[in-house]
Coordinates of C-alpha atoms (C1' of nucleotides) in Angstrom, one line a residue:
Chain G
X1 CA -7.7 19.7 -22.2
X2 CA -6.8 16.9 -24.5
X3 CA -3.5 15.4 -23.9
X4 CA -3.3 16.5 -20.4
X5 CA -3.4 14.3 -17.4
X6 CA -5.6 16.3 -15.2
X7 CA -9.1 16.2 -13.9
X8 CA -11.7 16.9 -16.6
X9 CA -13.3 20.3 -16.1
X10 CA -16.6 18.8 -15.3
X11 CA -15.3 16.7 -12.5
X12 CA -13.5 19.6 -10.9
X13 CA -16.5 21.8 -11.1
X14 CA -18.8 19.2 -9.5
X15 CA -16.6 18.9 -6.4
X16 CA -15.2 22.3 -6.3
X17 CA -16.4 23.0 -2.8
X18 CA -15.1 19.9 -1.3
X19 CA -11.7 19.4 -2.9
X20 CA -9.2 21.9 -4.2
X21 CA -7.7 20.6 -7.3
X22 CA -4.0 20.9 -8.0
X23 CA -3.1 24.0 -9.8
X24 CA -1.2 22.0 -12.4
X25 CA 0.4 18.7 -13.0
X26 CA 4.0 18.2 -11.9
X27 CA 5.1 17.5 -15.4
X28 CA 3.7 18.8 -18.6
X29 CA 2.2 15.6 -19.9
X30 CA 1.9 17.1 -23.4
X31 CA 5.7 16.8 -23.8
X32 CA 5.6 13.1 -24.4
X33 CA 3.3 11.1 -26.5
X34 CA -0.2 12.4 -26.8
X35 CA -1.6 10.6 -23.9
X36 CA -5.2 10.6 -24.9
X37 CA -7.0 11.4 -21.8
X38 CA -9.9 13.6 -23.0
X39 CA -12.9 14.2 -20.9
X40 CA -15.2 11.3 -20.7
X41 CA -17.8 13.2 -22.6
X42 CA -15.4 13.4 -25.5
X43 CA -13.7 10.0 -26.0
X44 CA -11.0 10.0 -28.6
X45 CA -11.4 6.9 -30.7
X46 CA -7.9 7.5 -32.1
X47 CA -6.1 6.9 -28.9
X48 CA -8.3 5.2 -26.3
X49 CA -6.8 4.6 -22.9
X50 CA -5.8 1.0 -22.5
X51 CA -3.9 -0.1 -19.5
X52 CA -2.9 -3.5 -18.2
X53 CA -1.8 -5.3 -15.1
X54 CA 0.1 -8.5 -15.7
X55 CA 0.3 -10.8 -12.7
X56 CA 2.2 -14.0 -12.6
X57 CA 0.2 -16.9 -11.3
X58 CA 2.0 -17.2 -8.0
X59 CA -0.9 -18.3 -5.9
X60 CA -1.4 -15.1 -3.9
X61 CA -2.2 -11.5 -4.5
X62 CA 0.5 -9.1 -3.2
X63 CA -0.7 -5.9 -1.6
X64 CA 1.9 -3.9 -3.6
X65 CA 0.6 -5.5 -6.7
X66 CA -2.9 -4.4 -5.8
X67 CA -1.7 -0.8 -5.4
X68 CA -0.2 -0.9 -8.9
X69 CA -3.4 -2.5 -10.3
X70 CA -5.5 0.0 -8.5
X71 CA -3.7 2.9 -10.1
X72 CA -4.1 1.3 -13.5
X73 CA -7.8 0.6 -12.9
X74 CA -8.4 4.1 -11.6
X75 CA -6.7 5.6 -14.6
X76 CA -8.8 3.5 -17.0
X77 CA -12.0 4.3 -15.2
X78 CA -11.2 8.0 -14.9
X79 CA -10.6 8.2 -18.6
X80 CA -13.2 5.9 -19.9
X81 CA -10.5 3.4 -21.0
X82 CA -10.1 -0.3 -20.6
X83 CA -8.3 -2.2 -17.9
X84 CA -6.7 -5.4 -19.2
X85 CA -5.6 -8.3 -17.1
X86 CA -2.9 -10.4 -18.7
X87 CA -1.5 -13.6 -17.2
X88 CA 2.2 -13.7 -17.2
X89 CA 2.7 -17.4 -17.2
X90 CA 5.7 -17.6 -19.5
X91 CA 7.6 -20.0 -17.3
X92 CA 4.6 -21.7 -15.7
X93 CA 5.5 -25.0 -14.4
X94 CA 2.7 -25.6 -12.0
X95 CA -1.1 -25.5 -12.3
X96 CA -1.8 -22.1 -13.7
X97 CA -5.6 -22.2 -13.0
X98 CA -5.0 -23.0 -9.4
X99 CA -2.3 -20.4 -8.9
X100 CA -4.3 -17.8 -10.7
X101 CA -7.6 -18.3 -8.7
X102 CA -6.5 -16.5 -5.6
X103 CA -5.4 -13.5 -7.6
X104 CA -8.7 -13.2 -9.6
X105 CA -10.7 -13.8 -6.4
X106 CA -8.7 -11.0 -4.8
X107 CA -9.5 -8.6 -7.6
X108 CA -13.1 -9.5 -7.5
X109 CA -13.3 -9.1 -3.8
X110 CA -11.8 -5.6 -4.1
X111 CA -14.1 -4.7 -6.9
X112 CA -11.3 -4.2 -9.4
X113 CA -13.1 -5.5 -12.4
X114 CA -11.2 -6.1 -15.6
X115 CA -12.5 -5.4 -19.1
X116 CA -10.4 -7.9 -20.9
X117 CA -8.5 -10.9 -19.6
X118 CA -9.1 -14.3 -18.1
X119 CA -12.7 -15.4 -17.9
X120 CA -14.0 -12.4 -19.8
X121 CA -11.9 -12.6 -22.9
X122 CA -11.6 -9.7 -25.3
X123 CA -10.6 -8.9 -28.8
X124 CA -6.9 -8.9 -28.2
X125 CA -6.5 -12.3 -26.7
X126 CA -5.4 -14.8 -25.8
X127 CA -4.6 -13.2 -22.4
X128 CA -2.3 -16.0 -21.2
X129 CA 1.3 -15.5 -22.3
X130 CA 1.7 -19.2 -22.5
X131 CA -0.7 -19.2 -25.4
X132 CA 1.0 -16.4 -27.3
X133 CA 4.3 -18.1 -28.2
X134 CA 3.8 -17.9 -32.0
X135 CA 3.5 -14.1 -31.7
X136 CA 6.7 -13.9 -29.8
X137 CA 8.5 -16.0 -32.3
X138 CA 7.2 -13.8 -35.1
X139 CA 8.5 -10.7 -33.2
X140 CA 11.9 -12.3 -32.7
X141 CA 12.1 -13.2 -36.4
X142 CA 11.2 -9.6 -37.3
X143 CA 13.8 -8.2 -34.9
X144 CA 16.4 -10.6 -36.4
X145 CA 15.4 -9.6 -39.9
X146 CA 15.7 -6.0 -39.1
X147 CA 19.1 -6.3 -37.5
X148 CA 17.8 -5.4 -34.1
X149 CA 18.8 -8.7 -32.7
X150 CA 21.3 -11.5 -33.4
X151 CA 21.8 -15.1 -32.7
X152 CA 24.5 -15.5 -30.2
X153 CA 26.3 -18.8 -30.3
X154 CA 28.6 -18.1 -27.4
X155 CA 28.9 -20.6 -24.7
X156 CA 28.0 -19.4 -21.2
X157 CA 31.6 -19.8 -20.0
X158 CA 32.8 -17.7 -22.9
X159 CA 30.5 -14.9 -22.0
X160 CA 31.6 -15.2 -18.4
X161 CA 35.3 -15.0 -19.4
X162 CA 34.6 -11.8 -21.3
X163 CA 32.8 -10.4 -18.4
X164 CA 35.6 -11.4 -16.0
X165 CA 38.2 -9.8 -18.2
X166 CA 36.3 -6.6 -18.4
X167 CA 35.9 -6.5 -14.7
X168 CA 39.5 -7.2 -14.1
X169 CA 40.3 -4.3 -16.4
X170 CA 37.8 -2.2 -14.5
X171 CA 35.9 -1.5 -17.7
X172 CA 32.2 -1.8 -18.3
X173 CA 31.5 -5.1 -20.0
X174 CA 30.5 -4.7 -23.7
X175 CA 29.5 -7.8 -25.6
X176 CA 32.1 -8.7 -28.2
X177 CA 29.5 -10.3 -30.4
X178 CA 32.3 -12.7 -31.6
X179 CA 29.9 -15.6 -31.8
X180 CA 27.1 -13.7 -33.5
X181 CA 25.7 -15.9 -36.3
X182 CA 25.4 -13.2 -38.9
X183 CA 25.5 -15.4 -42.0
X184 CA 24.3 -18.8 -42.9
X185 CA 27.9 -19.9 -43.1
X186 CA 28.6 -18.6 -39.5
X187 CA 25.6 -20.4 -38.2
X188 CA 26.5 -23.7 -39.9
X189 CA 30.0 -23.5 -38.6
X190 CA 28.9 -22.7 -35.0
X191 CA 26.3 -25.5 -35.1
X192 CA 28.9 -27.9 -36.4
X193 CA 31.0 -27.0 -33.2
X194 CA 28.0 -28.2 -31.2
X195 CA 26.9 -24.7 -30.2
X196 CA 23.4 -23.7 -29.6
X197 CA 22.2 -20.1 -29.7
X198 CA 20.2 -17.5 -27.8
X199 CA 18.8 -14.4 -29.4
X200 CA 20.1 -11.2 -28.1
X201 CA 19.2 -7.6 -28.7
X202 CA 21.7 -5.7 -30.7
X203 CA 21.7 -2.6 -28.6
X204 CA 22.9 0.7 -29.9
X205 CA 26.3 1.8 -28.7
X206 CA 25.9 5.5 -29.2
X207 CA 23.2 8.0 -28.4
X208 CA 20.6 8.1 -25.7
X209 CA 17.3 6.7 -24.8
X210 CA 14.8 9.2 -23.6
X211 CA 11.4 8.7 -22.0
X212 CA 9.0 11.3 -20.6
X213 CA 7.7 9.5 -17.6
X214 CA 4.5 10.9 -16.2
X215 CA 5.7 10.5 -12.7
X216 CA 9.4 11.0 -13.0
X217 CA 9.7 13.4 -15.8
X218 CA 12.4 13.0 -18.4
X219 CA 14.7 10.0 -17.9
X220 CA 17.7 9.8 -20.1
X221 CA 20.1 6.9 -20.4
X222 CA 23.1 6.2 -22.6
X223 CA 22.3 3.4 -24.9
X224 CA 25.9 2.1 -24.4
X225 CA 25.0 1.3 -20.8
X226 CA 22.6 -1.3 -22.0
X227 CA 23.6 -4.9 -22.4
X228 CA 22.7 -7.1 -25.3
X229 CA 19.9 -8.7 -23.4
X230 CA 18.7 -12.1 -24.2
X231 CA 15.1 -12.2 -25.6
X232 CA 14.9 -15.9 -26.5
X233 CA 16.6 -18.7 -24.7
X234 CA 18.4 -21.6 -26.2
X235 CA 15.4 -23.8 -25.6
X236 CA 13.3 -21.4 -27.7
X237 CA 11.4 -19.9 -24.8
X238 CA 11.0 -16.2 -24.5
X239 CA 12.0 -13.7 -21.9
X240 CA 10.0 -11.1 -20.1
X241 CA 11.3 -8.0 -21.9
X242 CA 10.3 -9.5 -25.2
X243 CA 7.0 -11.0 -24.3
X244 CA 5.9 -8.0 -22.4
X245 CA 6.5 -5.6 -25.2
X246 CA 5.0 -7.8 -27.8
X247 CA 1.9 -8.1 -25.7
X248 CA 1.7 -4.4 -24.9
X249 CA 1.9 -3.6 -28.6
X250 CA -0.6 -6.2 -29.7
X251 CA -3.0 -5.4 -26.9
X252 CA -2.7 -1.7 -27.9
X253 CA -1.6 -0.6 -24.4
X254 CA -1.6 3.2 -24.3
X255 CA -0.2 3.8 -20.9
X256 CA 2.3 1.7 -19.0
X257 CA 1.6 2.3 -15.3
X258 CA 3.9 0.0 -13.4
X259 CA 6.3 -0.2 -10.4
X260 CA 9.5 1.7 -10.4
X261 CA 11.6 -1.4 -10.5
X262 CA 10.8 -1.5 -14.2
X263 CA 12.2 1.9 -14.9
X264 CA 15.6 0.5 -15.6
X265 CA 14.1 -2.0 -18.0
X266 CA 12.5 0.7 -20.1
X267 CA 15.3 1.5 -22.5
X268 CA 15.8 -2.1 -23.6
X269 CA 12.0 -2.3 -24.0
X270 CA 11.9 0.9 -25.9
X271 CA 14.5 -0.6 -28.3
X272 CA 12.1 -3.5 -28.9
X273 CA 9.3 -1.1 -29.6
X274 CA 11.4 0.6 -32.1
X275 CA 12.6 -2.6 -33.7
X276 CA 9.1 -3.7 -34.1
X277 CA 8.1 -0.4 -35.6
X278 CA 5.5 0.3 -33.0
X279 CA 5.1 3.6 -31.1
X280 CA 5.8 3.1 -27.4
X281 CA 3.1 3.8 -24.8
X282 CA 3.2 6.6 -22.3
X283 CA 5.1 5.6 -19.2
X284 CA 4.4 6.2 -15.6
X285 CA 6.6 4.5 -13.0
X286 CA 5.1 4.3 -9.6
X287 CA 7.1 4.3 -6.4
X288 CA 7.3 0.9 -4.8
X289 CA 5.4 -0.1 -1.7
X290 CA 8.1 -0.6 0.9
X291 CA 8.5 -2.4 4.2
X292 CA 7.3 -0.6 7.3
X293 CA 9.8 2.1 8.2
X294 CA 12.1 1.2 5.3
X295 CA 12.5 1.7 1.6
X296 CA 12.9 -1.9 0.6
X297 CA 10.2 -3.4 -1.4
X298 CA 7.6 -5.3 0.7
X299 CA 7.9 -9.0 0.5
X300 CA 5.8 -11.8 1.7
X301 CA 8.8 -13.8 2.6
X302 CA 9.9 -11.6 5.5
X303 CA 7.0 -11.9 7.8
X304 CA 9.2 -12.8 10.8
X305 CA 11.1 -9.6 10.3
X306 CA 8.0 -7.4 10.0
X307 CA 6.6 -8.9 13.1
X308 CA 9.3 -7.0 15.0
X309 CA 7.4 -3.9 14.1
X310 CA 4.8 -3.5 16.9
X311 CA 2.2 -2.0 14.6
X312 CA 2.6 -4.7 12.0
X313 CA 2.5 -7.3 14.7
X314 CA -0.7 -5.9 16.0
X315 CA -2.3 -6.0 12.6
X316 CA -1.1 -9.6 12.1
X317 CA -2.3 -10.6 15.5
X318 CA -5.8 -9.4 14.9
X319 CA -6.0 -11.5 11.8
X320 CA -4.4 -14.5 13.4
X321 CA -6.8 -14.5 16.3
X322 CA -9.7 -14.5 13.9
X323 CA -8.2 -17.2 11.7
X324 CA -7.5 -19.3 14.7
X325 CA -11.1 -19.2 15.9
X326 CA -12.2 -20.2 12.5
X327 CA -9.7 -23.1 12.4
X328 CA -8.0 -21.6 9.4
X329 CA -4.3 -22.3 8.7
X330 CA -2.0 -19.4 9.4
X331 CA 1.0 -20.5 7.4
X332 CA 3.2 -17.5 6.6
X333 CA 2.9 -17.8 2.9
X334 CA -0.8 -17.9 2.8
X335 CA -1.8 -15.8 5.8
X336 CA 0.1 -12.6 6.0
X337 CA -0.7 -8.9 5.8
X338 CA 1.4 -8.7 2.6
X339 CA -1.2 -10.9 1.0
X340 CA -4.7 -9.7 0.2
X341 CA -6.4 -12.9 1.4
X342 CA -5.4 -11.9 4.9
X343 CA -7.7 -9.0 4.8
X344 CA -10.6 -10.8 3.3
X345 CA -10.4 -13.6 5.9
X346 CA -10.1 -11.1 8.7
X347 CA -13.2 -9.2 7.6
X348 CA -11.7 -6.0 6.3
X349 CA -13.6 -3.8 3.9
X350 CA -12.3 -3.6 0.4
X351 CA -13.1 0.2 0.3
X352 CA -10.9 0.8 3.3
X353 CA -8.0 -1.1 1.7
X354 CA -8.4 0.6 -1.6
X355 CA -8.6 4.0 0.0
X356 CA -5.5 3.4 2.1
X357 CA -3.6 2.0 -0.9
X358 CA -4.6 5.0 -3.0
X359 CA -3.0 7.3 -0.5
X360 CA 0.2 5.3 -0.5
X361 CA 2.1 7.3 -3.2
X362 CA -0.8 9.6 -4.2
X363 CA -2.6 12.5 -2.7
X364 CA -5.3 14.8 -3.8
X365 CA -4.4 17.8 -1.7
X366 CA -3.2 18.6 1.8
X367 CA -6.1 17.2 3.7
X368 CA -8.5 14.9 1.8
X369 CA -8.1 11.4 3.2
X370 CA -11.4 9.7 2.7
X371 CA -12.4 9.2 -0.9
X372 CA -15.3 7.0 -1.8
X373 CA -15.3 4.9 -4.9
X374 CA -16.8 7.7 -7.0
X375 CA -14.4 10.3 -5.7
X376 CA -11.4 8.1 -6.3
X377 CA -12.3 7.8 -9.9
X378 CA -13.2 11.4 -10.3
X379 CA -10.0 12.7 -8.9
X380 CA -7.3 10.2 -9.7
X381 CA -4.5 11.7 -11.7
X382 CA -1.0 10.5 -12.4
X383 CA 0.1 14.0 -11.8
X384 CA -0.6 13.4 -8.1
X385 CA 1.6 10.4 -7.8
X386 CA 4.7 10.8 -5.6
X387 CA 8.2 9.9 -6.7
X388 CA 9.6 8.4 -3.5
X389 CA 8.8 4.9 -2.4
X390 CA 6.2 4.7 0.4
X391 CA 6.4 2.4 3.3
X392 CA 3.5 0.3 4.3
X393 CA 1.9 1.6 7.5
X394 CA -0.2 -1.1 9.2
X395 CA -1.6 1.3 11.8
X396 CA -2.8 3.7 9.3
X397 CA -4.5 1.0 7.2
X398 CA -6.3 -0.1 10.4
X399 CA -7.4 3.4 11.0
X400 CA -8.9 3.6 7.5
X401 CA -10.7 0.3 8.2
X402 CA -12.1 1.8 11.4
X403 CA -13.4 4.8 9.7
X404 CA -15.1 2.9 7.0
X405 CA -16.5 0.4 9.4
X406 CA -18.0 3.2 11.6
X407 CA -19.6 4.7 8.6
X408 CA -21.6 1.6 8.0
X409 CA -25.1 1.2 9.5
X410 CA -25.5 -1.6 12.1
X411 CA -27.6 -3.6 9.7
X412 CA -24.8 -3.6 7.2
X413 CA -22.2 -4.5 9.8
X414 CA -24.4 -7.4 10.9
X415 CA -24.4 -8.8 7.4
X416 CA -20.6 -8.7 7.3
X417 CA -20.4 -10.4 10.7
X418 CA -22.9 -13.2 10.2
X419 CA -20.7 -15.3 7.9
X420 CA -17.9 -15.3 10.5
X421 CA -20.3 -16.6 13.1
X422 CA -21.6 -19.2 10.8
X423 CA -18.2 -20.4 9.9
X424 CA -17.3 -20.5 13.6
X425 CA -20.3 -22.7 14.1
X426 CA -21.7 -20.3 16.8
X427 CA -25.0 -19.8 14.9
X428 CA -26.9 -21.8 12.4
X429 CA -26.1 -21.7 8.7
X430 CA -28.2 -20.0 7.5
X431 CA -28.9 -18.2 10.7
X432 CA -32.5 -18.1 12.1
X433 CA -34.4 -14.9 12.4
X434 CA -33.9 -14.9 16.1
X435 CA -30.1 -15.3 15.7
X436 CA -30.1 -12.5 13.2
X437 CA -31.9 -10.3 15.7
X438 CA -29.5 -11.2 18.5
X439 CA -26.5 -10.5 16.3
X440 CA -27.9 -7.2 15.3
X441 CA -28.3 -6.3 19.0
X442 CA -24.7 -7.4 19.7
X443 CA -23.3 -5.5 16.7
X444 CA -25.2 -2.4 17.8
X445 CA -23.9 -2.7 21.4
X446 CA -20.4 -3.4 20.3
X447 CA -20.5 -0.4 18.1
X448 CA -17.0 0.8 17.2
X449 CA -15.4 -2.0 19.1
X450 CA -15.8 -4.1 15.9
X451 CA -13.0 -2.8 13.8
X452 CA -13.0 -5.7 11.4
X453 CA -15.9 -8.1 10.8
X454 CA -14.0 -11.0 12.3
X455 CA -13.8 -9.1 15.6
X456 CA -17.3 -10.5 16.3
X457 CA -15.5 -13.6 17.3
X458 CA -14.2 -11.8 20.4
X459 CA -17.7 -12.2 21.8
X460 CA -17.7 -15.9 22.3
X461 CA -19.3 -15.6 25.7
X462 CA -22.5 -14.4 24.1
X463 CA -22.8 -17.6 22.2
X464 CA -21.7 -20.3 24.6
X465 CA -24.0 -22.3 26.9
X466 CA -24.2 -20.8 30.5
X467 CA -22.6 -23.9 31.9
X468 CA -19.7 -23.7 29.5
X469 CA -18.8 -20.0 30.2
X470 CA -15.1 -19.7 31.1
X471 CA -14.1 -17.0 33.6
X472 CA -10.9 -15.1 33.2
X473 CA -9.2 -16.0 36.4
X474 CA -7.6 -12.7 37.0
X475 CA -10.8 -10.8 36.5
X476 CA -12.7 -13.3 38.7
X477 CA -10.3 -12.9 41.5
X478 CA -10.1 -9.1 41.2
X479 CA -13.8 -8.4 40.9
X480 CA -15.5 -11.3 42.8
X481 CA -13.1 -13.0 45.1
X482 CA -11.0 -10.2 46.5
X483 CA -13.6 -7.5 47.3
X484 CA -15.1 -8.6 50.6
X485 CA -18.6 -7.6 49.8
X486 CA -18.7 -8.8 46.3
X487 CA -20.5 -12.1 46.9
X488 CA -23.1 -10.5 49.1
X489 CA -23.7 -7.7 46.7
X490 CA -23.9 -10.1 43.7
X491 CA -26.5 -12.1 45.6
X492 CA -28.6 -9.1 46.4
X493 CA -28.4 -7.9 42.8
X494 CA -29.4 -11.4 41.6
X495 CA -32.6 -11.1 43.6
X496 CA -33.4 -7.7 42.2
X497 CA -32.7 -8.9 38.6
X498 CA -34.9 -11.8 39.2
X499 CA -37.7 -9.5 40.2
X500 CA -37.1 -6.8 37.7
X501 CA -40.2 -6.0 35.7
X502 CA -38.3 -5.1 32.6
X503 CA -34.9 -6.2 31.1
X504 CA -34.3 -3.4 28.7
X505 CA -31.0 -1.5 29.0
X506 CA -32.7 1.6 30.2
X507 CA -34.7 -0.2 32.9
X508 CA -31.6 -2.1 34.0
X509 CA -29.6 1.1 34.3
X510 CA -32.3 2.5 36.5
X511 CA -32.3 -0.6 38.6
X512 CA -28.6 -0.5 39.1
X513 CA -28.7 3.2 39.9
X514 CA -31.3 2.5 42.6
X515 CA -29.3 -0.4 43.9
X516 CA -26.1 1.6 44.5
X517 CA -27.9 4.7 45.7
X518 CA -29.7 2.7 48.4
X519 CA -26.3 1.5 49.6
X520 CA -24.4 4.7 49.2
X521 CA -22.1 3.0 46.7
X522 CA -20.6 4.0 43.4
X523 CA -21.8 2.2 40.3
X524 CA -18.4 0.5 39.9
X525 CA -19.0 -1.4 43.2
X526 CA -21.5 -3.7 41.5
X527 CA -21.1 -3.3 37.7
X528 CA -17.7 -5.0 37.5
X529 CA -18.8 -8.0 39.6
X530 CA -21.8 -8.6 37.5
X531 CA -19.9 -8.2 34.3
X532 CA -17.3 -10.8 35.3
X533 CA -20.0 -13.1 36.6
X534 CA -22.0 -13.1 33.4
X535 CA -19.3 -12.6 30.7
X536 CA -16.2 -14.0 32.3
X537 CA -14.3 -10.9 31.2
X538 CA -13.2 -7.7 32.7
X539 CA -13.8 -5.7 29.5
X540 CA -16.6 -5.5 27.0
X541 CA -19.3 -3.2 25.9
X542 CA -21.9 -1.5 28.1
X543 CA -23.1 -3.8 30.9
X544 CA -26.8 -3.0 30.5
X545 CA -26.6 -3.9 26.9
X546 CA -24.8 -7.0 27.8
X547 CA -27.5 -8.1 30.3
X548 CA -30.3 -7.2 28.0
X549 CA -28.9 -9.2 25.2
X550 CA -28.3 -12.3 27.3
X551 CA -31.8 -12.0 28.8
X552 CA -32.9 -12.6 32.4
X553 CA -32.8 -16.4 32.3
X554 CA -29.2 -16.7 31.2
X555 CA -28.0 -13.8 33.4
X556 CA -29.5 -15.4 36.5
X557 CA -28.0 -18.8 35.5
X558 CA -24.6 -17.3 35.1
X559 CA -24.8 -15.3 38.4
X560 CA -25.9 -18.5 40.2
X561 CA -22.9 -20.3 38.8
X562 CA -20.5 -17.6 39.9
X563 CA -22.1 -17.5 43.4
X564 CA -21.8 -21.2 43.7
X565 CA -18.1 -21.0 42.9
X566 CA -17.7 -18.2 45.4
X567 CA -19.4 -20.2 48.1
X568 CA -17.2 -23.2 47.4
X569 CA -14.2 -23.5 49.7
Chain T
rG1 C1' 31.8 -1.3 -9.7
rG2 C1' 28.6 1.1 -13.8
rC3 C1' 23.9 3.2 -15.0
rG4 C1' 19.1 4.9 -13.4
rC5 C1' 15.7 6.7 -9.6
rG6 C1' 14.9 8.8 -4.9
rU7 C1' 15.5 11.8 0.1
rU8 C1' 9.9 17.2 4.2
rC9 C1' 7.8 14.9 11.5
rG10 C1' 8.5 7.5 13.5
rU11 C1' 4.9 6.7 9.0
rC12 C1' 1.6 8.6 4.7
rU13 C1' 1.8 13.4 2.8
rA14 C1' 0.9 19.2 1.6
rG15 C1' 4.4 22.4 -0.5
rG16 C1' 6.4 24.6 -7.3
rG17 C1' 11.2 31.3 -4.8
rG18 C1' 8.5 35.6 -0.1
rU19 C1' 1.7 34.0 2.5
rC20 C1' 6.7 28.4 6.1
rU21 C1' 8.0 30.8 13.6
rA22 C1' 6.6 24.3 7.3
rG23 C1' 0.0 22.5 7.1
rG24 C1' -3.1 17.8 7.6
rA25 C1' -3.5 12.5 8.8
rC26 C1' -1.9 7.9 11.4
rG27 C1' 1.1 6.7 15.6
rC28 C1' 2.9 8.2 20.2
rC29 C1' 2.4 11.2 25.0
rG30 C1' -0.9 14.0 28.4
rG31 C1' -5.9 15.3 29.7
rC32 C1' -11.4 15.1 29.5
rC33 C1' -15.7 11.7 29.1
rU34 C1' -16.7 7.0 31.7
rC35 C1' -19.1 0.7 34.9
rU36 C1' -14.4 -1.7 32.0
rC37 C1' -12.8 -1.6 27.0
rA38 C1' -13.4 0.9 22.7
rC39 C1' -15.2 5.5 20.5
rG40 C1' -15.3 10.7 20.9
rC41 C1' -13.3 15.5 22.4
rC42 C1' -9.0 18.8 23.9
rG43 C1' -3.9 19.6 24.1
rG44 C1' 1.2 18.1 23.1
rU45 C1' 5.6 15.8 20.7
rA46 C1' 8.0 15.6 16.1
rA47 C1' 10.7 16.9 9.7
rC48 C1' 12.9 20.3 5.0
rA49 C1' 19.7 14.3 4.6
rC50 C1' 24.5 17.3 4.3
rG51 C1' 27.7 20.9 1.8
rG52 C1' 28.2 24.6 -1.8
rG53 C1' 26.1 27.9 -5.2
rU54 C1' 22.1 31.3 -7.8
rU55 C1' 18.9 35.2 -5.6
rC56 C1' 17.2 40.9 -1.9
rG57 C1' 15.0 36.1 -0.4
rA58 C1' 15.6 28.7 -1.1
rA59 C1' 11.9 23.2 1.7
rU60 C1' 11.2 25.0 -3.4
rC61 C1' 16.2 26.4 -8.7
rC62 C1' 21.6 24.5 -9.9
rC63 C1' 26.0 21.5 -8.6
rG64 C1' 28.3 18.1 -5.4
rU65 C1' 28.4 14.6 -1.3
rA66 C1' 26.1 11.0 1.7
rC67 C1' 22.5 7.4 2.2
rG68 C1' 18.6 4.3 0.2
rC69 C1' 16.3 1.6 -3.7
rG70 C1' 16.3 -0.5 -8.6
rC71 C1' 18.6 -2.5 -13.1
rU72 C1' 23.2 -4.6 -14.5
rA73 C1' 20.1 -13.1 -15.4
rC74 C1' 19.2 -17.9 -20.8
rC75 C1' 14.2 -13.8 -13.4
rA76 C1' 9.7 -11.2 -13.6

RNA sequence: GGCGCGUUCGUCUAGGGGUCUAGGACGCCGGCCUCUCACGCCGGUAACACGGGUUCGAAUCCCGUACGCGCUACCA
């Protein structure tokens, strides 16, 4: 089993009835590096699984980034390895701590805990690239000394001229290396000309680079197709390809699970691994998370465009409505379904998001959709990762949310909902015992109408003073003003409610049944009128639950107010 | 332009030469339930990008084309 990326025998056996494991991985993982994924009962100290996610402190957590992080996290947990968070702040100009906070908060909220990284430390730190400069310099020096890199004294316009010439000749551009400072004499001469230098990789011009990608299989590229990439700028700062590889080496990263956009970067990075004399990790390039109905990578900057997709718009609208009631800002770059905070602020469940994201590019079999945290870890395998990019489906995400929400007992849903009501100022903070009891009753009555926790804010009518209740005009007209008998019936019902011995839903239902039976009417003849009178709305959960929750006093006060308006000219 | 990667219902996917008149889920459409809404239940719609091979047989293997995405930065 060692060296194979498949479920450990124990895990498969345990769940054999429920899930049918794949017959075999898509690719023979043993062809590449030994990937060290032994069963958890037999950890291999020689090649422990170590994976990383390296976010830039951008101030927000991208949903696609979460998917990549999730796959890394799952892989680490599945194989008893370590999940490392590394902060990619090489060109950090702003306040890193401030820009990192939403990202770390997002991970915490989702339950993606990291074993090494910011706040927790670890033996391979520091975990901020900005604090690792000396290591990068040492690596550059070593590449230079080994002939894997050179100092390039060319001026930008000279490089451009060479490129333009190659393009004009319709030939691929190949660096001339004319201004390579190979000797001390060269360097002095160039410096005397007022030239500065960058450090470039001296890429091979023959042969091929070859990786065995766990998702894509074998990927072969001609070395000659690779440019002499810059790894250190003229100002001495370092570039991504260099810093990333140095860190991955020093942090002992065993598997590089990252988005497909990095596949083309791999050969040049492989060259650095070679130059530094380190064995490369095992690669797994994940398909990107794309825009709804497209293959283009999802971006937080294109909200306006995504809003043209009805399902995306519906998801956004749900969150926006909630944020608005809480008085939160809804600026596109902070409040947006591409950003994880959107879901937290709307009251989504982390498990629902994780489950949805897991199935975006991965599947267990032909029917399993719901995988709880344990099952996700037990069954995750890179062999199940798809190759094609997957477009983000807002409707399906919502459907996972609904399913997870429905699975929660009312008491748990109440706990989720309470903070929203507190923040809206509709109940005390902390809520009183009576308020908690009322909210539990509301949550129970609302049942599956609460798709996200923030949906509780749709029930404002249950929290406002009777005198402040606002009627939906259309509903008021249709159910109370237009039907000729509405006012009379409502008045008669008012009397019965006032005299009702019991205000439980069951008793109220019996009362209403008797009321319509005595008059030879259908239930609808009175139910709608009462609903609009007491809630102001045409829609909502069961009327008897509604009346029972409001209680006799408030129900009568609201009906009286409606009757007064009906009586007015 | 060059190089790399990809392509099964609108979307996520199952599929590894015959069990595929291509399965599941979300969406959508229709119906049932019903005091409205939501839930639930039943039914339906809908796909192997195209063209060549290989083979008795191709969604599946090979080649090509088209289209999409990525890289080709002193971005990450």
